[in-house]
Short mmCIF file of C-alpha atoms in Angstrom, two decimals:
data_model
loop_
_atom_site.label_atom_id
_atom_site.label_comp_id
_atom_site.label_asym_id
_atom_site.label_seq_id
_atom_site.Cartn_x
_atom_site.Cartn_y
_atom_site.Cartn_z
CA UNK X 504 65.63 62.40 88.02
CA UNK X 505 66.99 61.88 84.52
CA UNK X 506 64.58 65.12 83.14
CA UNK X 507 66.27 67.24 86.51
CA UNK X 508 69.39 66.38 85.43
CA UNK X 509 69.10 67.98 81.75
CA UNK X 510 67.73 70.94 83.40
CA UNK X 511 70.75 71.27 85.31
CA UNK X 512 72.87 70.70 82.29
CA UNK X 513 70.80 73.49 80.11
CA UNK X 514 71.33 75.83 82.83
CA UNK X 515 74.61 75.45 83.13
CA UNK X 516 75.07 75.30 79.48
CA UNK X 517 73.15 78.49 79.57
CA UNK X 518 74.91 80.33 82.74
CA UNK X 519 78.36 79.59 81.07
CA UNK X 520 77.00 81.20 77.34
CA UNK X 521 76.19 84.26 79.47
CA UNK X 522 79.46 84.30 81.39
CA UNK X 523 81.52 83.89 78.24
CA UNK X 524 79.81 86.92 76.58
CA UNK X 525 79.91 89.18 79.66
CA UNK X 526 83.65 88.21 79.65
CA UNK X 527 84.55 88.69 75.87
CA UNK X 528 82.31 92.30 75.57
CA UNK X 529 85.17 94.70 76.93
CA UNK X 530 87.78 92.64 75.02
CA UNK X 531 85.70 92.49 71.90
CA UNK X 532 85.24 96.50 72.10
CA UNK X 533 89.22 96.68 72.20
CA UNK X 534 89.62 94.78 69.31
CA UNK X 535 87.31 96.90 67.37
CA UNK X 536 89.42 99.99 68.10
CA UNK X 537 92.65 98.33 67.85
CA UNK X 538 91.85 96.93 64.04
CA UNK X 539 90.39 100.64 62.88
CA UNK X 540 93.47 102.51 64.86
CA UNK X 541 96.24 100.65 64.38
CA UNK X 542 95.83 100.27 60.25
CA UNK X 543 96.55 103.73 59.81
CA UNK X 544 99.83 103.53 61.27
CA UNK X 545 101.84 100.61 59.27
CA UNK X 546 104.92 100.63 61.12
CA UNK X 547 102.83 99.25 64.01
CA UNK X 548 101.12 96.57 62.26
CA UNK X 549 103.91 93.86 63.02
CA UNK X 550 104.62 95.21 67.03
CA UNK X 551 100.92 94.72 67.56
CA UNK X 552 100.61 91.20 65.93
CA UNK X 553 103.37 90.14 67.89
CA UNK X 554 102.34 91.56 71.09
CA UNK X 555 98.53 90.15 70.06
CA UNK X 556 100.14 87.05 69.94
CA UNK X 557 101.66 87.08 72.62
CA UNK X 558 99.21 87.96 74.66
CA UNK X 559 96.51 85.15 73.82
CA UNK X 560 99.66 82.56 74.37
CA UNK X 561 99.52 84.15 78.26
CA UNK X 562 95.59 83.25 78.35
CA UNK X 563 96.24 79.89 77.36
CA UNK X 564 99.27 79.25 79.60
CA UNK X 565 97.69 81.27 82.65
CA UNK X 566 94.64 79.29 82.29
CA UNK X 567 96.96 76.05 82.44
CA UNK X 568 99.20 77.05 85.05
CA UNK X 569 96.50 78.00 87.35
CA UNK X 570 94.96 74.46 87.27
CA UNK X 571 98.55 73.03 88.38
CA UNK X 572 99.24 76.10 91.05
CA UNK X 573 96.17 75.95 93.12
CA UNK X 574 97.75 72.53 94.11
CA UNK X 575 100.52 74.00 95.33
CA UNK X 576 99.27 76.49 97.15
CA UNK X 577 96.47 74.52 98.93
CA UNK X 578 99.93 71.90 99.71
CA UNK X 579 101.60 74.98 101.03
CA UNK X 580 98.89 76.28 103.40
CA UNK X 581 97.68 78.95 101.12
CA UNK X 582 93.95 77.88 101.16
CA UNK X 583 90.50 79.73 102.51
CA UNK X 584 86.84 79.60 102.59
CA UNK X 585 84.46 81.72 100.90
CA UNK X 586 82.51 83.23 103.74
CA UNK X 587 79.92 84.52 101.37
CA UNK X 588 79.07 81.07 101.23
CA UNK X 589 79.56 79.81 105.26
CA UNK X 590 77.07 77.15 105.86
CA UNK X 591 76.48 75.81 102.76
CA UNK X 592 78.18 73.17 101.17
CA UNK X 593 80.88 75.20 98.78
CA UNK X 594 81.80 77.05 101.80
CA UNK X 595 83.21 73.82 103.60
CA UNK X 596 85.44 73.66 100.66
CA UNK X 597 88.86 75.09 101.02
CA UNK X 598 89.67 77.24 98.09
CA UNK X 599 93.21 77.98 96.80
CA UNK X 600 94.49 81.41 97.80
CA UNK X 601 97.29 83.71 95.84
CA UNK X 602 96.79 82.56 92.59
CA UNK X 603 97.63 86.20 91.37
CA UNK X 604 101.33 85.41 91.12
CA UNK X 605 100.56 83.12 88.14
CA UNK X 606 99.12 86.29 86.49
CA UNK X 607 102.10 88.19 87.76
CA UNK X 608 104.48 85.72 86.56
CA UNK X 609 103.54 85.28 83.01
CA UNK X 610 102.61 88.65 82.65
CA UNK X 611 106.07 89.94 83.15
CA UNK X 612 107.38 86.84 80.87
CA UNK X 613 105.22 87.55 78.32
CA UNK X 614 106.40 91.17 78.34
CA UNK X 615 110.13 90.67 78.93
CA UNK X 616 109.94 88.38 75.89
CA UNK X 617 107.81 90.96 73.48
CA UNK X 618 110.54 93.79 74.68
CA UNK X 619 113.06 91.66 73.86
CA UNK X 620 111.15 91.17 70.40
CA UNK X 621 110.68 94.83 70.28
CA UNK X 622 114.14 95.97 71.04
CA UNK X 623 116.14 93.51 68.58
CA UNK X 624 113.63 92.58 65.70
CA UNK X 625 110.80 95.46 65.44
CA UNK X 626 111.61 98.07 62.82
CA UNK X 627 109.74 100.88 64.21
CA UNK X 628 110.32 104.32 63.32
CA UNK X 629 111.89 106.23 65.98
CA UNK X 630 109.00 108.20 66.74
CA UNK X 631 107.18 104.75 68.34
CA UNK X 632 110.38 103.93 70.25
CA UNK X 633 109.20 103.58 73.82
CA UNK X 634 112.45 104.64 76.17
CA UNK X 635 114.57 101.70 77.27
CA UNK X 636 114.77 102.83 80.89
CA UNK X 637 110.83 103.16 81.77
CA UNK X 638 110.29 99.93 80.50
CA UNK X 639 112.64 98.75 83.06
CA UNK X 640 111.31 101.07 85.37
CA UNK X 641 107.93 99.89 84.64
CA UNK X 642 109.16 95.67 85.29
CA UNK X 643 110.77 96.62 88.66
CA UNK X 644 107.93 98.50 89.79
CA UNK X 645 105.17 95.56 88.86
CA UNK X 646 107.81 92.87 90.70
CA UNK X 647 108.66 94.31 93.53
CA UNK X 648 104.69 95.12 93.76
CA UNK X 649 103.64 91.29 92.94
CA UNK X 650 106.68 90.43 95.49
CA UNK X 651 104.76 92.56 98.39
CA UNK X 652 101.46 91.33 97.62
CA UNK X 653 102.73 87.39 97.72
CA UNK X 654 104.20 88.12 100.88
CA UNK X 655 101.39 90.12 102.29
CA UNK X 656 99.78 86.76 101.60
CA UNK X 657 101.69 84.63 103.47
CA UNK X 658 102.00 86.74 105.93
CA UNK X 659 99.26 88.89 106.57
CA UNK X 660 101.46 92.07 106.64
CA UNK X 661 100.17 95.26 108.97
CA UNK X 662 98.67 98.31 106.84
CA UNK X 663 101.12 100.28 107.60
CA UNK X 664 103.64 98.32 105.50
CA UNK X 665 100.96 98.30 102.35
CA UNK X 666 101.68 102.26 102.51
CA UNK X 667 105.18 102.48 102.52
CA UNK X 668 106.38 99.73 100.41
CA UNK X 669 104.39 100.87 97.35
CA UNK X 670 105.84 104.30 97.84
CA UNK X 671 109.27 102.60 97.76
CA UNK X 672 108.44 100.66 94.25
CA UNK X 673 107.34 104.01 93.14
CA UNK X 674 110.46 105.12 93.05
CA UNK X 675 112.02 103.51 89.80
CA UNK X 676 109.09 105.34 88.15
CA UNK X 677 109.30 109.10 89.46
CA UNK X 678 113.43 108.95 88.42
CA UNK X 679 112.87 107.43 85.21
CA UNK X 680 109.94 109.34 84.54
CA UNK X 681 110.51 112.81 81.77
CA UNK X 682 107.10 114.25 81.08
CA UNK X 683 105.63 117.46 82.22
CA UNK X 684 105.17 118.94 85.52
CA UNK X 685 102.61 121.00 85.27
CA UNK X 686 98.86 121.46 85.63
CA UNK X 687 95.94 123.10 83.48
CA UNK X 688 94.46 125.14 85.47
CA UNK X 689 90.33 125.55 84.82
CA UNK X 690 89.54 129.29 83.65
CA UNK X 691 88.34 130.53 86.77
CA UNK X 692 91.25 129.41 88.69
CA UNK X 693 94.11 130.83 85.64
CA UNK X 694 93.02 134.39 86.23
CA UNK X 695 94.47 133.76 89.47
CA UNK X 696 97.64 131.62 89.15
CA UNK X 697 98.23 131.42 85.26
CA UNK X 698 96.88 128.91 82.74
CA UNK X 699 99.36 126.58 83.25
CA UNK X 700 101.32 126.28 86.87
CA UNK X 701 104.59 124.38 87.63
CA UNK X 702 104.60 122.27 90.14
CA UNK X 703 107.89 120.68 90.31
CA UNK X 704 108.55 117.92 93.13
CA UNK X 705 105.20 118.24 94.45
CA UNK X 706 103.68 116.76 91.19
CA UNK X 707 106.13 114.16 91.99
CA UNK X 708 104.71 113.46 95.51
CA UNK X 709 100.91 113.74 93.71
CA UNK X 710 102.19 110.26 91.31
CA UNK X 711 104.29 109.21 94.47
CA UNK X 712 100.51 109.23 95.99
CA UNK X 713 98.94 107.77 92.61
CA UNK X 714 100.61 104.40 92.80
CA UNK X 715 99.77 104.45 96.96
CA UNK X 716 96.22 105.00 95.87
CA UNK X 717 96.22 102.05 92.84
CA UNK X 718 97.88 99.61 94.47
CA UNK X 719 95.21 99.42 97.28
CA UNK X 720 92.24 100.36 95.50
CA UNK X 721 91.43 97.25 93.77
CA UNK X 722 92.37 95.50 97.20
CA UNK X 723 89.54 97.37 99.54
CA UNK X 724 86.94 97.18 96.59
CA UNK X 725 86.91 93.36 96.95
CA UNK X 726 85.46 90.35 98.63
CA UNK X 727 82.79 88.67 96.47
CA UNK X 728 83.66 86.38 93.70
CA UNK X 729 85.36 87.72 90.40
CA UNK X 730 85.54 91.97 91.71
CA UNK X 731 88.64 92.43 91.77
CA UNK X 732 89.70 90.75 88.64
CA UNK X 733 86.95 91.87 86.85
CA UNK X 734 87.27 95.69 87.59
CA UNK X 735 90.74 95.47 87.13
CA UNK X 736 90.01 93.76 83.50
CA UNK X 737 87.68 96.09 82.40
CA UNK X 738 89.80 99.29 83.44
CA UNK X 739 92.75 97.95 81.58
CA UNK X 740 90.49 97.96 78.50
CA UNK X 741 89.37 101.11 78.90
CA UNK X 742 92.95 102.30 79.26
CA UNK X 743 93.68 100.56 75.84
CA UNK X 744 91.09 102.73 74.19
CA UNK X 745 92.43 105.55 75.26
CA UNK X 746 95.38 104.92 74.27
CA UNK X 747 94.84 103.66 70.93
CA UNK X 748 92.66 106.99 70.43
CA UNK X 749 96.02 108.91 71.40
CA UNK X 750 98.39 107.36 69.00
CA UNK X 751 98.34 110.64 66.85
CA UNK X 752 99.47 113.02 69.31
CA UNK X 753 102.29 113.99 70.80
CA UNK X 754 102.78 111.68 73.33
CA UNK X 755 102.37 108.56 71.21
CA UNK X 756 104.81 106.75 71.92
CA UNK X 757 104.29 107.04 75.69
CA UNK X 758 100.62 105.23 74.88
CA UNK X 759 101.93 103.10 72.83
CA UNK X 760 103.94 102.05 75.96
CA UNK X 761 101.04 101.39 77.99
CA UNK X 762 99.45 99.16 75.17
CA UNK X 763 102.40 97.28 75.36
CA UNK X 764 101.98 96.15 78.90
CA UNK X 765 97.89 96.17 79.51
CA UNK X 766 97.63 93.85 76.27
CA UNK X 767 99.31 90.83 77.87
CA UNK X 768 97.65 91.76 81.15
CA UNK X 769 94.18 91.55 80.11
CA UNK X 770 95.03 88.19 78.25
CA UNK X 771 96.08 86.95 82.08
CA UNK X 772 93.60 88.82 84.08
CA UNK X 773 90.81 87.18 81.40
CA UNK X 774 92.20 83.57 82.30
CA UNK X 775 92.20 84.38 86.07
CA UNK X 776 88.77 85.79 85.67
CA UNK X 777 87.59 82.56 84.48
CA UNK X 778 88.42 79.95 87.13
CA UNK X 779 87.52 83.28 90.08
CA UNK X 780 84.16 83.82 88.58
CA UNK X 781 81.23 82.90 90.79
CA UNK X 782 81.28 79.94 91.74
CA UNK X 783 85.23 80.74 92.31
CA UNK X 784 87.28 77.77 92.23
CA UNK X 785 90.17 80.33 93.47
CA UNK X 786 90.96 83.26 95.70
CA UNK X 787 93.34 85.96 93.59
CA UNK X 788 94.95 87.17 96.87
CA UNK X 789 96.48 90.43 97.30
CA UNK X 790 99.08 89.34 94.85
CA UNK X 791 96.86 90.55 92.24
CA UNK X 792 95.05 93.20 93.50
CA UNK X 793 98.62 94.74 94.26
CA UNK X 794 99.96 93.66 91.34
CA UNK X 795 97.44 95.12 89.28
CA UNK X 796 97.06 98.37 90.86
CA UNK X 797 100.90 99.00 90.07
CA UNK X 798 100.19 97.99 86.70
CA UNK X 799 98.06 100.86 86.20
CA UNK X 800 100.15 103.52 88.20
CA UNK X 801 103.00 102.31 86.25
CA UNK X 802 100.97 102.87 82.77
CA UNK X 803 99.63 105.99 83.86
CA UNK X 804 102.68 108.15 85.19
CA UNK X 805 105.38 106.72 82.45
CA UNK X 806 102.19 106.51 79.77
CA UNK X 807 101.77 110.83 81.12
CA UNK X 808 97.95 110.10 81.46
CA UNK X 809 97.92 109.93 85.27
CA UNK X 810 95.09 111.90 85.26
CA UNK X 811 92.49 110.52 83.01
CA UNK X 812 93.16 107.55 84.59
CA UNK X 813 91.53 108.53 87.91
CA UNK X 814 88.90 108.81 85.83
CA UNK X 815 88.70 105.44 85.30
CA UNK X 816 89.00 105.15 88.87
CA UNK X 817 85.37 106.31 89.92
CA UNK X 818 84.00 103.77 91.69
CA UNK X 819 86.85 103.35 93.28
CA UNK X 820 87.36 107.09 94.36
CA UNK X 821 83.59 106.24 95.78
CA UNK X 822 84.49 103.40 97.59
CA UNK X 823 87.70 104.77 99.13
CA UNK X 824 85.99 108.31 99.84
CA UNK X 825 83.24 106.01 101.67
CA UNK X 826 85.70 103.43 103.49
CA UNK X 827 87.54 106.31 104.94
CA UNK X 828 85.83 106.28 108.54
CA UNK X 829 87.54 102.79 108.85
CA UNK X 830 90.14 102.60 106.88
CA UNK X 831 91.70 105.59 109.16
CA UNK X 832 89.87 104.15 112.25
CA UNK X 833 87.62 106.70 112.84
CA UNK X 834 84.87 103.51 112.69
CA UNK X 835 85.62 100.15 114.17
CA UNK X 836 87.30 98.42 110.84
CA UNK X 837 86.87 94.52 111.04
CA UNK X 838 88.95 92.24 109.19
CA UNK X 839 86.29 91.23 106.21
CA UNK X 840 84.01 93.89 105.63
CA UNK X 841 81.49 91.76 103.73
CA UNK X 842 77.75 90.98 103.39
CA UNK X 843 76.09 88.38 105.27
CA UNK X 844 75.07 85.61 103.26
CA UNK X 845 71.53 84.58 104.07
CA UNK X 846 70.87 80.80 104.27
CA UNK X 847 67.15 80.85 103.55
CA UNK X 848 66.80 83.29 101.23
CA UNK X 849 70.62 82.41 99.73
CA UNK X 850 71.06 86.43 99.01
CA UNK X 851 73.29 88.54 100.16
CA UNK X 852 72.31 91.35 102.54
CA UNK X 853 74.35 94.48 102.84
CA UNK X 854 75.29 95.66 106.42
CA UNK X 855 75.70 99.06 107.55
CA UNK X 856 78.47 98.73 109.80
CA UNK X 857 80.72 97.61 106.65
CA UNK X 858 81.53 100.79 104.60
CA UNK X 859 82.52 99.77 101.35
CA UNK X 860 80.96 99.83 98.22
CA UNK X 861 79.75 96.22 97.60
CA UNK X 862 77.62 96.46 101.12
CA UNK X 863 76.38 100.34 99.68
CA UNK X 864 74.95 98.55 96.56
CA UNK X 865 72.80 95.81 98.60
CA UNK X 866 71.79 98.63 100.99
CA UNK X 867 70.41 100.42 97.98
CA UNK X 868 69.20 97.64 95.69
CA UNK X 869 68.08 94.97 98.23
CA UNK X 870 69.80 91.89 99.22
CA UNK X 871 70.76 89.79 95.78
CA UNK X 872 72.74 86.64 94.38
CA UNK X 873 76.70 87.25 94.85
CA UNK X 874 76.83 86.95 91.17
CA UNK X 875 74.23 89.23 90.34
CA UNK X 876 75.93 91.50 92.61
CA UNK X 877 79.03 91.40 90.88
CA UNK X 878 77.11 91.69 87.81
CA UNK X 879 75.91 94.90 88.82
CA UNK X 880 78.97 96.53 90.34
CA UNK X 881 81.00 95.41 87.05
CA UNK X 882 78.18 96.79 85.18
CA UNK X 883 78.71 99.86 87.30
CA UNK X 884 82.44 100.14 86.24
CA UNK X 885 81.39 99.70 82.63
CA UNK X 886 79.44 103.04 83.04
CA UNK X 887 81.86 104.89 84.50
CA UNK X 888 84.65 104.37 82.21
CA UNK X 889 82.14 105.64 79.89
CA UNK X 890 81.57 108.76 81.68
CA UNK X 891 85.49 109.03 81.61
CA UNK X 892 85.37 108.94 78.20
CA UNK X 893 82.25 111.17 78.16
CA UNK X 894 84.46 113.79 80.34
CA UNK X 895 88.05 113.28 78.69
CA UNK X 896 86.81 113.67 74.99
CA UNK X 897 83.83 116.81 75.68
CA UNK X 898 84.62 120.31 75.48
CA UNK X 899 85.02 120.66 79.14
CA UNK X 900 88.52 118.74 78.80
CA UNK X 901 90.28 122.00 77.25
CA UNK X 902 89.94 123.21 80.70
CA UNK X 903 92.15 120.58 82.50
CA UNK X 904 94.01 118.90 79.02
CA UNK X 905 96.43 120.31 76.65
CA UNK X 906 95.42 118.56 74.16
#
């Protein structure tokens, strides 16, 4: 008995080495790029320290604040079982729901605090100044978009609401927003209608659509323990990257922007990450998945990269494209379109009736463990964003880019 329970204890020891350096790869990749990017532009040096700081202060109080929250919530009602795990012992257990509004919360602390910082103490040449007013518009977009999906939460709003009220928080964005309207045009296409084509308000309606289409994303590719945090973490530091590798152009300062808010967001996201990773000892809720989807509309349309971020929206493109049958009710949509977990075998096995992504993967690989699974469809994410990089940095962006 002792010599089973040291086994345990190694491979737990073990499991939680390999889920540390999973988790610390992306972040660790950022850094790199940050430290080689940033020390050719001086001014920046103290901004970035201070929002560096920052940001691991909202790891450490996110990671705190979660532990005293899922109380709450479980005392308030907001409490579920992981049906990926029905009939077994964990899935008895009532796990805390909504614990995406402690991510939500600090986040926007952490950044009202650095603009403050920014605003009043930060001697930044005025070329790195990011405007006043999309910040702002940026905070009351994320807000009113954690506010929706808390109350979506609580009470289990229809889908017709998760379309319009993201349009509505869109809208602080598309007034405040002052970057181009226009479109690059791929060569066989300009000897038609021009190299470069104005499109006015309907390039407005196309970001209008953007923040629609990120805002419920990460919420339909979801339902097995740490997906949705986990893609969401590892797009935001792909997003970095990019932006740190567009510091030097013209738009600079609208990048430099976006760094400001996906810094402190993967220092939350990371702490969230660890207490939803399989086994999850809580549920995110759509307060996160919401939340985080306007975090990277937001980024995008004020940071005038809305499209290379699709880019680093391809599985989720895949997913959606695939979901569509139900999601406009072409196909009988249940409420969870999961797996079924199998009690013998203690896999996962994919069902065809659920189109989605996660139950595409077990139809193609085989039934697997739900963290394997994750594993792989994080793993998947990983290569993408590399393609996107592959794509936005190769000759074939001078068709679409200006730059």
């Amino acid at each position: 008995l002792v010599k089973t329970c040291y086994l345990a204890m190694d491979s737990l020891r073990l499991v939680s080495a390999n889920n540390f350096l999973l988790a610390t790869l992306p972040v660790s990749v950022v850094c790199i790029f940050l430290v080689s990017i940033v020390k050719e532009h001086a001014l920046l040096w103290g901004p970035i320290s201070a929002l560096c700081g920052v940001s691991v202060f909202s790891f450490f109080l996110t990671d705190k604040l979660i532990l005293t929250v899922k109380e709450w919530t479980l005392k308030a009602g907001l409490g579920g079982f992981d049906i990926n795990k029905k009939g077994t012992p964990e899935g008895d257990q009532k796990v805390p729901e909504s614990l995406g509004i402690v991510v939500g919360t600090v986040h926007m602390i952490c950044v009202i605090i650095f603009q403050v910082y920014y605003y009043t103490v930060a001697d930044a040449a005025s070329v790195w100044k990011v405007k006043l007013e999309e910040y702002n518009a940026a905070l009351a977009a994320t807000i009113f978009m954690m506010f929706l999906g808390f109350a979506d939460d609580v009470l289990d709003l229809r889908w017709r609401y998760k379309l319009i009220l993201p349009t509505i928080a869109s809208l602080p964005l598309l007034i405040s927003y002052a970057g181009s309207t226009t479109v690059i045009l791929p060569n066989p296409l300009a000897a038609i209608f021009g190299r470069v084509v104005e499109l006015g308000v309907l390039y407005k309606v196309y970001m209008c659509l953007l923040s629609v289409f990120c805002s419920n994303s990460i919420n339909i590719l979801a339902g097995i323990n740490g997906l949705e945090v986990g893609q969401s973490y590892i797009i935001a530091c792909a997003v970095i990257i990019h932006n740190l590798m567009q510091l030097s152009s013209e738009s600079g300062a609208a990048h430099l922007f976006s760094i400001f808010f996906l810094i402190p967001f993967v220092g939350t996201s990371l702490a969230l990450l660890k207490h939803n990773w399989f086994p999850s000892r809580v549920f995110v809720g759509d307060t996160f998945c919401y939340f985080a989807g306007m975090t990277f509309a937001v980024v995008g349309i004020l940071g005038h990269f809305s499209k290379t971020l699709l880019l680093f929206f391809i599985p989720q493109l895949i997913n959606f494209i695939y979901s569509l049958p139900q999601l406009v009710g072409i196909v009988f949509c249940p409420r969870h379109r999961l797996p079924r977990y199998n009690l013998k075998t203690k896999l996962l096995e994919g069902q065809k009736e659920n189109l989605n992504l996660v139950n595409l993967t077990l139809l193609i690989f085989g039934p697997m463990s739900e963290r394997s699974l994750c594993v792989l469809l994080l793993s998947f994410q990983i290569l993408c964003c590399m393609l996107a990089f592959a794509i936005r940095y190769s000759p074939i962006a001078v068709l679409f880019y200006e730059d």
